Short mmCIF file of C-alpha atoms and ligand atoms in Angstrom, two decimals:
data_model
loop_
_atom_site.label_atom_id
_atom_site.label_comp_id
_atom_site.label_asym_id
_atom_site.label_seq_id
_atom_site.Cartn_x
_atom_site.Cartn_y
_atom_site.Cartn_z
CA MET O 1 103.48 110.29 -139.77
CA GLU O 2 104.38 111.31 -143.23
CA ILE O 3 103.02 114.58 -144.42
CA ILE O 4 102.91 115.79 -147.88
CA TYR O 5 102.04 118.72 -149.56
CA ALA O 6 100.55 118.83 -152.83
CA SER O 7 100.18 121.65 -155.02
CA ASN O 8 96.30 121.18 -155.71
CA TYR O 9 93.78 119.01 -155.96
CA GLU O 10 94.90 117.33 -159.15
CA ASP O 11 98.47 116.52 -158.19
CA MET O 12 96.95 115.60 -154.27
CA SER O 13 94.74 113.21 -156.33
CA ARG O 14 97.84 111.54 -158.41
CA LYS O 15 99.95 111.08 -155.28
CA ALA O 16 97.08 109.10 -154.03
CA ALA O 17 96.37 107.04 -157.33
CA ILE O 18 100.42 106.37 -157.34
CA ALA O 19 100.21 104.98 -153.78
CA ILE O 20 97.19 103.00 -154.75
CA ALA O 21 98.38 101.59 -158.02
CA GLN O 22 101.53 100.73 -155.86
CA GLN O 23 100.40 98.90 -153.22
CA VAL O 24 98.16 96.74 -155.82
CA ILE O 25 101.01 95.94 -158.14
CA LYS O 26 103.09 94.83 -155.09
CA LYS O 27 100.18 93.37 -154.23
CA PRO O 28 97.37 91.91 -156.37
CA THR O 29 95.01 90.26 -153.87
CA SER O 30 95.24 93.61 -151.93
CA VAL O 31 92.36 94.19 -149.12
CA LEU O 32 91.75 98.11 -149.84
CA GLY O 33 89.65 100.15 -148.02
CA PHE O 34 87.82 102.78 -150.17
CA ALA O 35 85.97 106.14 -148.92
CA THR O 36 83.11 108.32 -150.63
CA GLY O 37 82.81 112.23 -150.68
CA SER O 38 84.18 114.39 -153.24
CA THR O 39 87.50 114.79 -151.97
CA PRO O 40 88.69 110.88 -153.74
CA LEU O 41 86.62 111.39 -156.97
CA ARG O 42 89.63 112.40 -158.80
CA THR O 43 92.30 109.68 -157.71
CA TYR O 44 89.69 107.22 -158.57
CA GLU O 45 89.07 108.88 -161.78
CA ILE O 46 92.96 108.17 -162.22
CA LEU O 47 92.35 104.44 -161.36
CA ILE O 48 89.50 103.89 -163.67
CA GLU O 49 92.36 105.18 -166.62
CA TYR O 50 95.04 103.13 -164.98
CA HIS O 51 92.88 99.97 -165.52
CA ARG O 52 91.59 101.31 -169.00
CA GLN O 53 95.25 101.32 -169.98
CA GLY O 54 96.35 97.81 -168.64
CA ILE O 55 98.74 99.57 -166.33
CA VAL O 56 97.34 97.94 -162.76
CA ASP O 57 95.24 95.01 -162.99
CA PHE O 58 92.11 95.00 -160.16
CA SER O 59 91.10 91.70 -161.09
CA CYS O 60 92.16 90.16 -157.28
CA ILE O 61 91.54 93.01 -155.06
CA ASN O 62 88.94 93.19 -152.41
CA THR O 63 87.50 95.87 -151.44
CA PHE O 64 85.73 97.42 -148.24
CA ASN O 65 83.81 100.83 -147.43
CA LEU O 66 84.04 103.21 -144.52
CA ASP O 67 80.14 103.62 -144.38
CA GLU O 68 76.77 103.55 -145.53
CA TYR O 69 73.83 105.73 -144.86
CA ILE O 70 70.94 103.69 -143.10
CA GLY O 71 67.68 103.85 -144.74
CA LEU O 72 69.24 104.38 -148.23
CA SER O 73 69.21 100.70 -150.73
CA SER O 74 72.25 100.19 -152.53
CA ASP O 75 70.17 101.89 -155.92
CA HIS O 76 69.90 104.76 -154.18
CA PRO O 77 71.87 107.63 -156.43
CA GLN O 78 72.68 108.89 -153.00
CA SER O 79 73.72 105.76 -151.04
CA TYR O 80 77.35 105.25 -150.81
CA SER O 81 77.06 101.78 -152.67
CA PHE O 82 75.58 103.46 -155.83
CA PHE O 83 78.74 106.26 -155.51
CA MET O 84 81.08 103.57 -155.81
CA LEU O 85 80.08 101.02 -158.26
CA LYS O 86 79.15 104.72 -160.19
CA ASN O 87 82.39 106.09 -159.54
CA LEU O 88 85.05 103.32 -159.62
CA PHE O 89 83.98 99.62 -159.16
CA ARG O 90 81.74 99.36 -162.61
CA GLN O 91 84.37 101.10 -164.53
CA ILE O 92 87.27 98.60 -163.55
CA GLN O 93 85.32 95.68 -164.00
CA LEU O 94 85.54 94.72 -160.14
CA ASP O 95 83.34 91.22 -160.04
CA PRO O 96 80.65 92.31 -156.79
CA SER O 97 82.05 89.39 -154.81
CA ARG O 98 84.79 91.34 -154.14
CA ILE O 99 82.98 94.19 -152.93
CA HIS O 100 82.23 94.60 -149.59
CA ILE O 101 79.51 97.98 -147.79
CA PRO O 102 77.52 98.17 -144.93
CA LEU O 103 74.02 97.48 -145.99
CA GLY O 104 72.25 99.93 -144.75
CA THR O 105 68.65 98.72 -144.95
CA ALA O 106 69.40 95.45 -142.73
CA LEU O 107 66.95 94.20 -140.51
CA ASP O 108 69.05 93.69 -137.86
CA LEU O 109 72.03 96.42 -137.79
CA SER O 110 74.25 95.30 -134.65
CA ARG O 111 74.08 91.87 -136.85
CA GLU O 112 75.39 93.80 -139.70
CA CYS O 113 77.75 95.45 -138.06
CA ALA O 114 79.61 92.55 -136.66
CA ASP O 115 79.47 90.85 -140.11
CA TYR O 116 81.26 93.13 -141.29
CA GLU O 117 83.94 93.28 -139.07
CA GLU O 118 84.14 89.43 -139.45
CA ALA O 119 84.66 89.67 -142.90
CA ILE O 120 87.32 92.56 -142.55
CA GLN O 121 89.27 89.69 -140.00
CA SER O 122 87.78 86.90 -142.51
CA LEU O 123 89.84 88.13 -145.77
CA GLY O 124 93.10 88.71 -143.57
CA GLY O 125 92.53 92.85 -142.95
CA ILE O 126 92.60 95.91 -144.64
CA ASP O 127 96.17 96.02 -146.27
CA PHE O 128 95.64 99.87 -147.44
CA GLN O 129 93.14 101.89 -146.44
CA LEU O 130 92.13 105.04 -147.62
CA LEU O 131 90.49 108.32 -145.80
CA GLY O 132 88.98 111.55 -146.40
CA LEU O 133 88.45 114.13 -143.72
CA GLY O 134 85.66 115.94 -142.11
CA SER O 135 84.84 119.49 -141.35
CA ASN O 136 84.41 118.64 -138.44
CA GLY O 137 87.52 116.02 -137.66
CA HIS O 138 85.58 113.00 -138.99
CA ILE O 139 87.42 110.36 -140.25
CA GLY O 140 84.33 107.17 -141.96
CA PHE O 141 81.73 108.45 -139.86
CA ASN O 142 83.10 108.25 -136.85
CA GLU O 143 82.06 112.12 -135.28
CA PRO O 144 83.79 113.74 -132.30
CA GLY O 145 83.10 112.26 -128.65
CA THR O 146 82.93 108.35 -130.78
CA HIS O 147 85.04 106.38 -128.93
CA LEU O 148 88.98 105.51 -130.02
CA ASN O 149 88.20 101.71 -129.15
CA SER O 150 85.15 101.48 -131.67
CA ILE O 151 84.78 98.26 -134.17
CA THR O 152 81.91 99.03 -137.08
CA HIS O 153 78.92 100.04 -134.97
CA VAL O 154 75.39 102.64 -135.96
CA VAL O 155 76.15 106.38 -135.81
CA SER O 156 73.42 109.20 -135.68
CA LEU O 157 75.27 112.06 -137.73
CA SER O 158 76.42 115.45 -136.43
CA GLN O 159 74.27 118.10 -137.66
CA GLU O 160 77.55 119.74 -138.91
CA THR O 161 77.74 116.36 -141.21
CA ILE O 162 74.35 116.20 -142.21
CA LYS O 163 75.11 120.03 -143.21
CA ALA O 164 77.80 119.01 -145.22
CA ASN O 165 76.67 116.23 -146.85
CA SER O 166 73.15 117.82 -147.59
CA ARG O 167 74.55 119.62 -150.81
CA PHE O 168 74.11 115.96 -152.24
CA PHE O 169 70.37 115.40 -151.17
CA ILE O 170 67.45 118.14 -152.18
CA ASN O 171 67.07 119.32 -148.91
CA LEU O 172 68.45 118.90 -145.11
CA GLU O 173 65.27 116.61 -144.47
CA GLU O 174 66.26 114.19 -147.21
CA VAL O 175 69.35 113.51 -145.98
CA PRO O 176 69.81 110.22 -143.73
CA LYS O 177 70.08 110.91 -139.91
CA LYS O 178 72.22 107.31 -139.23
CA ALA O 179 74.54 105.31 -140.69
CA ILE O 180 77.03 102.20 -140.03
CA THR O 181 80.41 103.53 -140.34
CA MET O 182 84.08 101.09 -139.86
CA GLY O 183 84.80 102.20 -136.19
CA ILE O 184 88.06 103.78 -134.87
CA LYS O 185 89.43 100.73 -133.90
CA SER O 186 88.86 98.98 -137.19
CA ILE O 187 91.06 101.93 -138.99
CA MET O 188 93.54 102.05 -136.77
CA ASN O 189 94.02 98.30 -137.46
CA THR O 190 94.32 98.88 -141.07
CA ARG O 191 98.23 98.09 -142.28
CA LYS O 192 98.85 101.12 -143.94
CA ILE O 193 96.49 104.83 -144.08
CA LEU O 194 96.27 107.27 -146.34
CA LEU O 195 94.30 110.71 -145.77
CA LEU O 196 93.50 113.15 -148.22
CA VAL O 197 92.67 116.27 -147.20
CA SER O 198 90.95 118.68 -150.14
CA GLY O 199 87.67 121.31 -149.42
CA GLU O 200 86.54 123.98 -147.77
CA LYS O 201 86.61 124.80 -144.25
CA LYS O 202 89.35 122.02 -143.80
CA ALA O 203 92.56 123.84 -143.20
CA GLU O 204 91.82 124.44 -139.33
CA ILE O 205 90.83 120.93 -138.35
CA ILE O 206 93.79 119.27 -140.23
CA ARG O 207 96.16 121.73 -138.48
CA GLN O 208 94.62 120.35 -135.03
CA ALA O 209 94.18 116.87 -136.34
CA LEU O 210 98.13 116.82 -137.29
CA SER O 211 99.56 118.82 -134.50
CA GLY O 212 97.06 119.14 -131.41
CA PRO O 213 96.65 117.05 -128.90
CA ILE O 214 95.28 113.37 -129.41
CA SER O 215 91.33 113.48 -128.51
CA LYS O 216 88.32 111.95 -129.47
CA GLU O 217 87.42 115.23 -129.86
CA ILE O 218 88.93 115.56 -133.16
CA PRO O 219 88.71 111.58 -134.42
CA ALA O 220 91.05 112.15 -137.14
CA SER O 221 93.81 112.90 -134.47
CA VAL O 222 94.25 109.42 -133.39
CA LEU O 223 96.11 108.77 -136.76
CA GLN O 224 99.38 110.55 -135.04
CA LEU O 225 99.41 107.18 -133.73
CA HIS O 226 99.42 105.02 -136.59
CA PRO O 227 102.90 103.16 -137.45
CA ASN O 228 102.43 103.81 -141.11
CA ALA O 229 99.90 106.84 -142.04
CA THR O 230 100.54 109.65 -144.94
CA VAL O 231 98.12 112.34 -145.04
CA VAL O 232 98.22 114.46 -148.29
CA ILE O 233 97.07 117.90 -147.93
CA ASP O 234 95.87 119.79 -151.41
CA GLN O 235 97.58 123.11 -149.67
CA SER O 236 95.35 125.29 -152.03
CA ILE O 237 92.90 124.67 -149.09
CA LEU O 238 95.07 126.14 -146.94
C1 LIG P 301 82.96 109.07 -146.72
C2 LIG P 301 83.73 109.45 -145.11
C3 LIG P 301 83.98 110.84 -144.91
C4 LIG P 301 84.66 111.87 -145.60
C5 LIG P 301 84.25 112.82 -145.49
C6 LIG P 301 85.27 114.18 -146.19
O1 LIG P 301 83.01 107.57 -147.42
O2 LIG P 301 83.76 108.60 -145.10
O3 LIG P 301 84.35 110.60 -143.10
O4 LIG P 301 85.19 110.97 -146.11
O5 LIG P 301 83.01 113.44 -144.90
O6 LIG P 301 84.15 114.24 -147.27
P1 LIG P 301 84.26 115.30 -148.57
O7 LIG P 301 85.42 114.21 -149.39
O8 LIG P 301 82.87 115.00 -149.41
O9 LIG P 301 84.29 116.66 -148.16
#
């Protein structure tokens, strides 16, 4: 694993945006895996700047998002689908047919999960996966205890995640309790991983994930086994 210390959030975001831009310039038809949350927001703003300046052409990429809340329709302001359209996809004018996000309102959720895995395979797998880190060590919505062999599945969110994500909702009760997430194996099968670490309460968990034993209790620790993973840490949080 390559570990890079960025001086602050802005520096981390620039490094991430450059890595994504390099990937798309090298392979314009890249399949990119994206994350939501606070961590990648500035990275997405910089990618939008690259698009506007004509530095990077995103028109031929395909995208897969890590996760989506169950029960929120794609036009719900807190759905991850809405988040991605607002913060990146609409602004880089990405054709909707190239965007893949699990459908949180699917009637048959296990079918939705299987179809999502199949869609990833049918586009040749994910070339570059962007990840954020949960304060409990989750990646995607793979909470502590998730089987390392998991593929896209339905998950019950932990109390810690519900509490952390309640900042985007009116109150704790409004936060969905379940989600669809790509599994640990789906993430490990991606060809390149970039984990961004920023935000409160992440200092201790990233230390454990990088230098502690690999354990399903700290899902991010499995990234130690990925052959092509980079971690960019905003060192102002340490
Ligand atoms: C979001 C996701 C989550 C977040 C993590 C960190 O799609 O998969 O794993 O990356 O919860 O969230 P923030 O960046 O808000 O601290």
